[in-house]
Amino acid sequence: EAFDAVGSALTALKRESAKKSADASSVAACESETLFRASPLDDDSRRRIAEATLEALALPGGGQRSDVTRAALRMVADHARAFAAPPGMLSLASEYFKALLLCRTSGNKNIRQAASPATDAFLAATADALADASTAPEAEREATWTRLSEDALALMDARDTKAKERTVAVRAVGKLARAGVAVGGFGASGFDPDAMLARIARWTSSERSFADGSNDFDRRYEAMERQTAVLGAYAD
């Protein structure tokens, strides 16, 4: 209930901010201005929301309800941009990525489904915050980008990585690409766009998985998810 109440308050704040900026060319432009440069939340509020949400993303133990975890995932999916700027979610980006990865690969179907849009929202908000010079000094943004990118690339290339984990890693590499250009990460950290594309291409799902007509739904679904992630990474 607490997370839902905070979420409703954030929605109301964004709506009020949008009304005050009625002269903006579009709602999207207005929201973009609000998110980082004129956030409706002060630093302490962003920090507290980010820390509480991260703590609530922990997977429930055996026999425990998943309500709290799913509420935290909804918070990320719907409001990640509102508390992304430091000292909010961006200051805990690596911890968020790992927590969301565990949710995305959870054995609990409800958590797994809620984690998909939450992970996408986290990656999009993080990439936008990293690319925005007003959120933090460039050195800090580059360090965060490098840490996240290295985590994603290492996960993508590891031999023992699970299929769902690799799909998330591919998506993350693509979403973080634009931010890497903005902070000069490709040159400074030794990341070459062409080399990254080649590494992503290695994990394109095999057509044989479809030709064999496997009855394993999870395998076929993940194959389609992987194809979508790879195409998205190429586009990014």
PDB file of C-alpha atoms in Angstrom:
ATOM      1  CA  GLU A   1       0.000   0.000   0.000  1.00  0.00           C
ATOM      2  CA  ALA A   2       2.839   2.393   0.808  1.00  0.00           C
ATOM      3  CA  PHE A   3       4.450   1.973  -2.610  1.00  0.00           C
ATOM      4  CA  ASP A   4       1.111   2.435  -4.364  1.00  0.00           C
ATOM      5  CA  ALA A   5       0.475   5.595  -2.335  1.00  0.00           C
ATOM      6  CA  VAL A   6       3.892   7.026  -3.237  1.00  0.00           C
ATOM      7  CA  GLY A   7       3.277   6.095  -6.863  1.00  0.00           C
ATOM      8  CA  SER A   8      -0.049   7.951  -6.861  1.00  0.00           C
ATOM      9  CA  ALA A   9       1.644  10.994  -5.342  1.00  0.00           C
ATOM     10  CA  LEU A  10       4.347  10.949  -8.011  1.00  0.00           C
ATOM     11  CA  THR A  11       1.716  10.721 -10.732  1.00  0.00           C
ATOM     12  CA  ALA A  12      -0.070  13.731  -9.256  1.00  0.00           C
ATOM     13  CA  LEU A  13       3.206  15.690  -9.054  1.00  0.00           C
ATOM     14  CA  LYS A  14       4.013  14.943 -12.695  1.00  0.00           C
ATOM     15  CA  ARG A  15       0.510  15.988 -13.736  1.00  0.00           C
ATOM     16  CA  GLU A  16       0.821  19.258 -11.825  1.00  0.00           C
ATOM     17  CA  SER A  17       4.251  19.936 -13.323  1.00  0.00           C
ATOM     18  CA  ALA A  18       2.862  19.293 -16.792  1.00  0.00           C
ATOM     19  CA  LYS A  19       0.087  21.845 -16.243  1.00  0.00           C
ATOM     20  CA  LYS A  20       2.589  24.472 -15.118  1.00  0.00           C
ATOM     21  CA  SER A  21       4.527  23.956 -18.343  1.00  0.00           C
ATOM     22  CA  ALA A  22       1.536  24.176 -20.656  1.00  0.00           C
ATOM     23  CA  ASP A  23       3.502  26.343 -23.070  1.00  0.00           C
ATOM     24  CA  ALA A  24       5.820  23.404 -23.850  1.00  0.00           C
ATOM     25  CA  SER A  25       5.608  22.081 -27.397  1.00  0.00           C
ATOM     26  CA  SER A  26       4.479  18.664 -26.186  1.00  0.00           C
ATOM     27  CA  VAL A  27       3.820  16.678 -23.016  1.00  0.00           C
ATOM     28  CA  ALA A  28       6.861  14.533 -23.761  1.00  0.00           C
ATOM     29  CA  ALA A  29       9.095  17.600 -23.920  1.00  0.00           C
ATOM     30  CA  CYS A  30       7.571  18.884 -20.705  1.00  0.00           C
ATOM     31  CA  GLU A  31       8.172  15.588 -18.910  1.00  0.00           C
ATOM     32  CA  SER A  32      11.756  15.440 -20.160  1.00  0.00           C
ATOM     33  CA  GLU A  33      12.378  18.888 -18.676  1.00  0.00           C
ATOM     34  CA  THR A  34      10.756  17.856 -15.401  1.00  0.00           C
ATOM     35  CA  LEU A  35      12.551  14.577 -14.931  1.00  0.00           C
ATOM     36  CA  PHE A  36      16.115  15.717 -14.409  1.00  0.00           C
ATOM     37  CA  ARG A  37      16.415  19.506 -14.474  1.00  0.00           C
ATOM     38  CA  ALA A  38      13.250  20.332 -12.517  1.00  0.00           C
ATOM     39  CA  SER A  39      12.359  17.110 -10.730  1.00  0.00           C
ATOM     40  CA  PRO A  40       9.335  17.406  -8.401  1.00  0.00           C
ATOM     41  CA  LEU A  41      11.382  15.481  -5.808  1.00  0.00           C
ATOM     42  CA  ASP A  42      14.212  16.916  -3.741  1.00  0.00           C
ATOM     43  CA  ASP A  43      17.499  15.051  -3.258  1.00  0.00           C
ATOM     44  CA  ASP A  44      16.527  13.470   0.057  1.00  0.00           C
ATOM     45  CA  SER A  45      13.206  12.200  -1.319  1.00  0.00           C
ATOM     46  CA  ARG A  46      14.893  10.648  -4.369  1.00  0.00           C
ATOM     47  CA  ARG A  47      17.451   8.937  -2.143  1.00  0.00           C
ATOM     48  CA  ARG A  48      14.866   7.562   0.270  1.00  0.00           C
ATOM     49  CA  ILE A  49      12.563   6.291  -2.484  1.00  0.00           C
ATOM     50  CA  ALA A  50      15.476   4.707  -4.357  1.00  0.00           C
ATOM     51  CA  GLU A  51      16.800   2.953  -1.248  1.00  0.00           C
ATOM     52  CA  ALA A  52      13.369   1.717  -0.124  1.00  0.00           C
ATOM     53  CA  THR A  53      12.499   0.461  -3.604  1.00  0.00           C
ATOM     54  CA  LEU A  54      15.802  -1.372  -3.973  1.00  0.00           C
ATOM     55  CA  GLU A  55      15.330  -3.058  -0.601  1.00  0.00           C
ATOM     56  CA  ALA A  56      11.805  -4.139  -1.556  1.00  0.00           C
ATOM     57  CA  LEU A  57      13.024  -5.689  -4.838  1.00  0.00           C
ATOM     58  CA  ALA A  58      14.489  -8.588  -2.836  1.00  0.00           C
ATOM     59  CA  LEU A  59      12.862 -11.863  -3.836  1.00  0.00           C
ATOM     60  CA  PRO A  60      10.458 -13.298  -1.220  1.00  0.00           C
ATOM     61  CA  GLY A  61      11.459 -16.434   0.647  1.00  0.00           C
ATOM     62  CA  GLY A  62       9.647 -19.730   0.447  1.00  0.00           C
ATOM     63  CA  GLY A  63       5.987 -19.399   1.363  1.00  0.00           C
ATOM     64  CA  GLN A  64       6.115 -15.604   1.455  1.00  0.00           C
ATOM     65  CA  ARG A  65       3.818 -13.406  -0.619  1.00  0.00           C
ATOM     66  CA  SER A  66       5.228 -11.502  -3.579  1.00  0.00           C
ATOM     67  CA  ASP A  67       3.104  -8.370  -3.112  1.00  0.00           C
ATOM     68  CA  VAL A  68       5.939  -6.163  -1.876  1.00  0.00           C
ATOM     69  CA  THR A  69       8.336  -7.193  -4.635  1.00  0.00           C
ATOM     70  CA  ARG A  70       5.706  -6.633  -7.320  1.00  0.00           C
ATOM     71  CA  ALA A  71       4.800  -3.230  -5.834  1.00  0.00           C
ATOM     72  CA  ALA A  72       8.474  -2.226  -6.008  1.00  0.00           C
ATOM     73  CA  LEU A  73       8.633  -3.412  -9.620  1.00  0.00           C
ATOM     74  CA  ARG A  74       5.582  -1.284 -10.448  1.00  0.00           C
ATOM     75  CA  MET A  75       7.306   1.691  -8.826  1.00  0.00           C
ATOM     76  CA  VAL A  76      10.313   1.231 -11.116  1.00  0.00           C
ATOM     77  CA  ALA A  77       8.197   0.582 -14.203  1.00  0.00           C
ATOM     78  CA  ASP A  78       5.965   3.646 -13.699  1.00  0.00           C
ATOM     79  CA  HIS A  79       8.228   6.176 -11.976  1.00  0.00           C
ATOM     80  CA  ALA A  80      11.893   5.284 -12.548  1.00  0.00           C
ATOM     81  CA  ARG A  81      12.573   8.623 -14.232  1.00  0.00           C
ATOM     82  CA  ALA A  82      11.194  10.607 -11.302  1.00  0.00           C
ATOM     83  CA  PHE A  83      13.864   9.335  -8.883  1.00  0.00           C
ATOM     84  CA  ALA A  84      16.647   8.451 -11.314  1.00  0.00           C
ATOM     85  CA  ALA A  85      18.964  11.430 -10.785  1.00  0.00           C
ATOM     86  CA  PRO A  86      21.583  11.238  -7.997  1.00  0.00           C
ATOM     87  CA  PRO A  87      21.376  10.625  -5.138  1.00  0.00           C
ATOM     88  CA  GLY A  88      18.531   8.446  -6.381  1.00  0.00           C
ATOM     89  CA  MET A  89      18.497   5.342  -8.551  1.00  0.00           C
ATOM     90  CA  LEU A  90      21.553   6.313 -10.600  1.00  0.00           C
ATOM     91  CA  SER A  91      23.723   6.199  -7.467  1.00  0.00           C
ATOM     92  CA  LEU A  92      22.631   2.574  -6.975  1.00  0.00           C
ATOM     93  CA  ALA A  93      22.539   1.593 -10.652  1.00  0.00           C
ATOM     94  CA  SER A  94      24.620  -1.591 -10.349  1.00  0.00           C
ATOM     95  CA  GLU A  95      22.613  -2.804  -7.365  1.00  0.00           C
ATOM     96  CA  TYR A  96      19.354  -2.122  -9.218  1.00  0.00           C
ATOM     97  CA  PHE A  97      20.553  -3.988 -12.302  1.00  0.00           C
ATOM     98  CA  LYS A  98      21.431  -7.073 -10.261  1.00  0.00           C
ATOM     99  CA  ALA A  99      18.170  -6.978  -8.288  1.00  0.00           C
ATOM    100  CA  LEU A 100      16.059  -6.581 -11.439  1.00  0.00           C
ATOM    101  CA  LEU A 101      17.991  -9.386 -13.119  1.00  0.00           C
ATOM    102  CA  LEU A 102      17.083 -11.729 -10.255  1.00  0.00           C
ATOM    103  CA  CYS A 103      13.436 -10.707 -10.566  1.00  0.00           C
ATOM    104  CA  ARG A 104      13.497 -11.171 -14.357  1.00  0.00           C
ATOM    105  CA  THR A 105      14.748 -14.763 -13.920  1.00  0.00           C
ATOM    106  CA  SER A 106      12.673 -15.584 -10.819  1.00  0.00           C
ATOM    107  CA  GLY A 107      10.767 -18.842 -10.608  1.00  0.00           C
ATOM    108  CA  ASN A 108       7.697 -16.822  -9.580  1.00  0.00           C
ATOM    109  CA  LYS A 109       5.718 -16.111 -12.759  1.00  0.00           C
ATOM    110  CA  ASN A 110       4.057 -12.946 -11.397  1.00  0.00           C
ATOM    111  CA  ILE A 111       7.395 -11.445 -10.383  1.00  0.00           C
ATOM    112  CA  ARG A 112       8.988 -12.447 -13.678  1.00  0.00           C
ATOM    113  CA  GLN A 113       6.228 -10.774 -15.701  1.00  0.00           C
ATOM    114  CA  ALA A 114       6.321  -7.580 -13.624  1.00  0.00           C
ATOM    115  CA  ALA A 115      10.115  -7.449 -13.909  1.00  0.00           C
ATOM    116  CA  SER A 116      10.149  -7.160 -17.702  1.00  0.00           C
ATOM    117  CA  PRO A 117       8.660  -3.631 -17.998  1.00  0.00           C
ATOM    118  CA  ALA A 118      10.473  -2.580 -14.826  1.00  0.00           C
ATOM    119  CA  THR A 119      13.842  -3.594 -16.273  1.00  0.00           C
ATOM    120  CA  ASP A 120      13.141  -1.749 -19.521  1.00  0.00           C
ATOM    121  CA  ALA A 121      12.083   1.373 -17.583  1.00  0.00           C
ATOM    122  CA  PHE A 122      15.206   1.188 -15.423  1.00  0.00           C
ATOM    123  CA  LEU A 123      17.509   0.899 -18.438  1.00  0.00           C
ATOM    124  CA  ALA A 124      15.791   3.731 -20.311  1.00  0.00           C
ATOM    125  CA  ALA A 125      15.777   6.077 -17.312  1.00  0.00           C
ATOM    126  CA  THR A 126      19.376   5.237 -16.429  1.00  0.00           C
ATOM    127  CA  ALA A 127      20.574   5.774 -19.995  1.00  0.00           C
ATOM    128  CA  ASP A 128      18.783   9.142 -20.200  1.00  0.00           C
ATOM    129  CA  ALA A 129      20.179  10.251 -16.833  1.00  0.00           C
ATOM    130  CA  LEU A 130      23.703   9.240 -17.834  1.00  0.00           C
ATOM    131  CA  ALA A 131      23.390  11.174 -21.089  1.00  0.00           C
ATOM    132  CA  ASP A 132      22.118  14.310 -19.318  1.00  0.00           C
ATOM    133  CA  ALA A 133      24.969  16.577 -18.215  1.00  0.00           C
ATOM    134  CA  SER A 134      22.759  18.200 -15.571  1.00  0.00           C
ATOM    135  CA  THR A 135      22.385  15.048 -13.459  1.00  0.00           C
ATOM    136  CA  ALA A 136      25.998  14.583 -12.301  1.00  0.00           C
ATOM    137  CA  PRO A 137      29.631  15.456 -13.218  1.00  0.00           C
ATOM    138  CA  GLU A 138      30.857  13.722 -16.362  1.00  0.00           C
ATOM    139  CA  ALA A 139      33.453  11.662 -14.481  1.00  0.00           C
ATOM    140  CA  GLU A 140      30.763  10.253 -12.203  1.00  0.00           C
ATOM    141  CA  ARG A 141      28.440   9.482 -15.097  1.00  0.00           C
ATOM    142  CA  GLU A 142      31.236   7.829 -17.083  1.00  0.00           C
ATOM    143  CA  ALA A 143      32.212   5.671 -14.088  1.00  0.00           C
ATOM    144  CA  THR A 144      28.607   4.522 -13.644  1.00  0.00           C
ATOM    145  CA  TRP A 145      28.237   3.815 -17.374  1.00  0.00           C
ATOM    146  CA  THR A 146      31.488   1.843 -17.467  1.00  0.00           C
ATOM    147  CA  ARG A 147      30.534  -0.242 -14.438  1.00  0.00           C
ATOM    148  CA  LEU A 148      27.082  -1.078 -15.830  1.00  0.00           C
ATOM    149  CA  SER A 149      28.372  -1.828 -19.328  1.00  0.00           C
ATOM    150  CA  GLU A 150      31.133  -4.087 -18.038  1.00  0.00           C
ATOM    151  CA  ASP A 151      28.623  -5.962 -15.864  1.00  0.00           C
ATOM    152  CA  ALA A 152      26.274  -6.433 -18.815  1.00  0.00           C
ATOM    153  CA  LEU A 153      29.028  -7.508 -21.236  1.00  0.00           C
ATOM    154  CA  ALA A 154      30.533  -9.948 -18.724  1.00  0.00           C
ATOM    155  CA  LEU A 155      27.108 -11.467 -18.102  1.00  0.00           C
ATOM    156  CA  MET A 156      26.397 -11.692 -21.821  1.00  0.00           C
ATOM    157  CA  ASP A 157      29.657 -13.523 -22.587  1.00  0.00           C
ATOM    158  CA  ALA A 158      29.860 -15.869 -19.577  1.00  0.00           C
ATOM    159  CA  ARG A 159      29.479 -19.545 -20.473  1.00  0.00           C
ATOM    160  CA  ASP A 160      27.230 -20.346 -17.500  1.00  0.00           C
ATOM    161  CA  THR A 161      24.821 -17.430 -18.030  1.00  0.00           C
ATOM    162  CA  LYS A 162      21.170 -18.463 -18.216  1.00  0.00           C
ATOM    163  CA  ALA A 163      19.190 -17.710 -21.370  1.00  0.00           C
ATOM    164  CA  LYS A 164      16.948 -15.123 -19.695  1.00  0.00           C
ATOM    165  CA  GLU A 165      19.966 -13.436 -18.098  1.00  0.00           C
ATOM    166  CA  ARG A 166      21.706 -13.175 -21.468  1.00  0.00           C
ATOM    167  CA  THR A 167      18.612 -11.608 -23.038  1.00  0.00           C
ATOM    168  CA  VAL A 168      18.578  -8.937 -20.313  1.00  0.00           C
ATOM    169  CA  ALA A 169      22.310  -8.330 -20.816  1.00  0.00           C
ATOM    170  CA  VAL A 170      21.872  -7.870 -24.585  1.00  0.00           C
ATOM    171  CA  ARG A 171      19.058  -5.396 -24.001  1.00  0.00           C
ATOM    172  CA  ALA A 172      21.146  -3.511 -21.440  1.00  0.00           C
ATOM    173  CA  VAL A 173      24.146  -3.155 -23.763  1.00  0.00           C
ATOM    174  CA  GLY A 174      21.901  -1.627 -26.419  1.00  0.00           C
ATOM    175  CA  LYS A 175      20.084   0.759 -24.089  1.00  0.00           C
ATOM    176  CA  LEU A 176      23.353   2.018 -22.599  1.00  0.00           C
ATOM    177  CA  ALA A 177      24.973   2.674 -25.984  1.00  0.00           C
ATOM    178  CA  ARG A 178      23.673   6.234 -26.440  1.00  0.00           C
ATOM    179  CA  ALA A 179      24.737   7.154 -22.921  1.00  0.00           C
ATOM    180  CA  GLY A 180      28.204   5.792 -23.684  1.00  0.00           C
ATOM    181  CA  VAL A 181      28.553   8.164 -26.600  1.00  0.00           C
ATOM    182  CA  ALA A 182      27.372  11.076 -24.456  1.00  0.00           C
ATOM    183  CA  VAL A 183      30.002  10.518 -21.751  1.00  0.00           C
ATOM    184  CA  GLY A 184      32.774   9.581 -24.167  1.00  0.00           C
ATOM    185  CA  GLY A 185      32.789   6.052 -22.818  1.00  0.00           C
ATOM    186  CA  PHE A 186      33.538   4.288 -26.085  1.00  0.00           C
ATOM    187  CA  GLY A 187      36.895   5.938 -26.458  1.00  0.00           C
ATOM    188  CA  ALA A 188      37.852   6.437 -22.826  1.00  0.00           C
ATOM    189  CA  SER A 189      36.936   2.932 -21.672  1.00  0.00           C
ATOM    190  CA  GLY A 190      38.047   1.001 -24.726  1.00  0.00           C
ATOM    191  CA  PHE A 191      34.545   0.101 -25.942  1.00  0.00           C
ATOM    192  CA  ASP A 192      34.260   0.046 -29.706  1.00  0.00           C
ATOM    193  CA  PRO A 193      30.703   0.120 -31.177  1.00  0.00           C
ATOM    194  CA  ASP A 194      31.565  -2.306 -33.978  1.00  0.00           C
ATOM    195  CA  ALA A 195      33.141  -4.740 -31.534  1.00  0.00           C
ATOM    196  CA  MET A 196      30.115  -4.518 -29.272  1.00  0.00           C
ATOM    197  CA  LEU A 197      27.791  -5.279 -32.183  1.00  0.00           C
ATOM    198  CA  ALA A 198      29.897  -8.310 -33.049  1.00  0.00           C
ATOM    199  CA  ARG A 199      29.662  -9.561 -29.466  1.00  0.00           C
ATOM    200  CA  ILE A 200      25.888  -9.114 -29.497  1.00  0.00           C
ATOM    201  CA  ALA A 201      25.546 -10.933 -32.837  1.00  0.00           C
ATOM    202  CA  ARG A 202      27.071 -14.081 -31.328  1.00  0.00           C
ATOM    203  CA  TRP A 203      23.957 -14.558 -29.227  1.00  0.00           C
ATOM    204  CA  THR A 204      21.342 -14.252 -31.939  1.00  0.00           C
ATOM    205  CA  SER A 205      18.990 -17.205 -31.469  1.00  0.00           C
ATOM    206  CA  SER A 206      19.457 -20.052 -33.894  1.00  0.00           C
ATOM    207  CA  GLU A 207      16.783 -20.551 -36.562  1.00  0.00           C
ATOM    208  CA  ARG A 208      16.968 -24.250 -35.810  1.00  0.00           C
ATOM    209  CA  SER A 209      15.055 -23.697 -32.557  1.00  0.00           C
ATOM    210  CA  PHE A 210      12.070 -22.696 -34.686  1.00  0.00           C
ATOM    211  CA  ALA A 211      12.576 -25.252 -37.451  1.00  0.00           C
ATOM    212  CA  ASP A 212      12.568 -28.167 -35.004  1.00  0.00           C
ATOM    213  CA  GLY A 213       9.211 -27.075 -33.628  1.00  0.00           C
ATOM    214  CA  SER A 214      10.220 -27.603 -30.015  1.00  0.00           C
ATOM    215  CA  ASN A 215       7.331 -27.986 -27.563  1.00  0.00           C
ATOM    216  CA  ASP A 216       9.286 -26.196 -24.859  1.00  0.00           C
ATOM    217  CA  PHE A 217       7.305 -22.955 -24.620  1.00  0.00           C
ATOM    218  CA  ASP A 218       9.859 -21.171 -22.462  1.00  0.00           C
ATOM    219  CA  ARG A 219      12.593 -21.953 -24.956  1.00  0.00           C
ATOM    220  CA  ARG A 220      10.606 -20.673 -27.919  1.00  0.00           C
ATOM    221  CA  TYR A 221       9.407 -17.591 -26.033  1.00  0.00           C
ATOM    222  CA  GLU A 222      12.922 -16.737 -24.892  1.00  0.00           C
ATOM    223  CA  ALA A 223      14.195 -17.224 -28.453  1.00  0.00           C
ATOM    224  CA  MET A 224      11.723 -14.597 -29.654  1.00  0.00           C
ATOM    225  CA  GLU A 225      12.637 -12.318 -26.741  1.00  0.00           C
ATOM    226  CA  ARG A 226      16.315 -12.700 -27.642  1.00  0.00           C
ATOM    227  CA  GLN A 227      15.681 -11.810 -31.276  1.00  0.00           C
ATOM    228  CA  THR A 228      13.767  -8.711 -30.177  1.00  0.00           C
ATOM    229  CA  ALA A 229      16.564  -7.726 -27.765  1.00  0.00           C
ATOM    230  CA  VAL A 230      19.227  -8.151 -30.440  1.00  0.00           C
ATOM    231  CA  LEU A 231      17.293  -6.079 -32.981  1.00  0.00           C
ATOM    232  CA  GLY A 232      16.695  -3.429 -30.309  1.00  0.00           C
ATOM    233  CA  ALA A 233      20.384  -3.391 -29.442  1.00  0.00           C
ATOM    234  CA  TYR A 234      21.311  -2.943 -33.100  1.00  0.00           C
ATOM    235  CA  ALA A 235      18.834  -0.047 -33.381  1.00  0.00           C
ATOM    236  CA  ASP A 236      20.147   1.610 -30.207  1.00  0.00           C
TER     237      ASP A 236
END
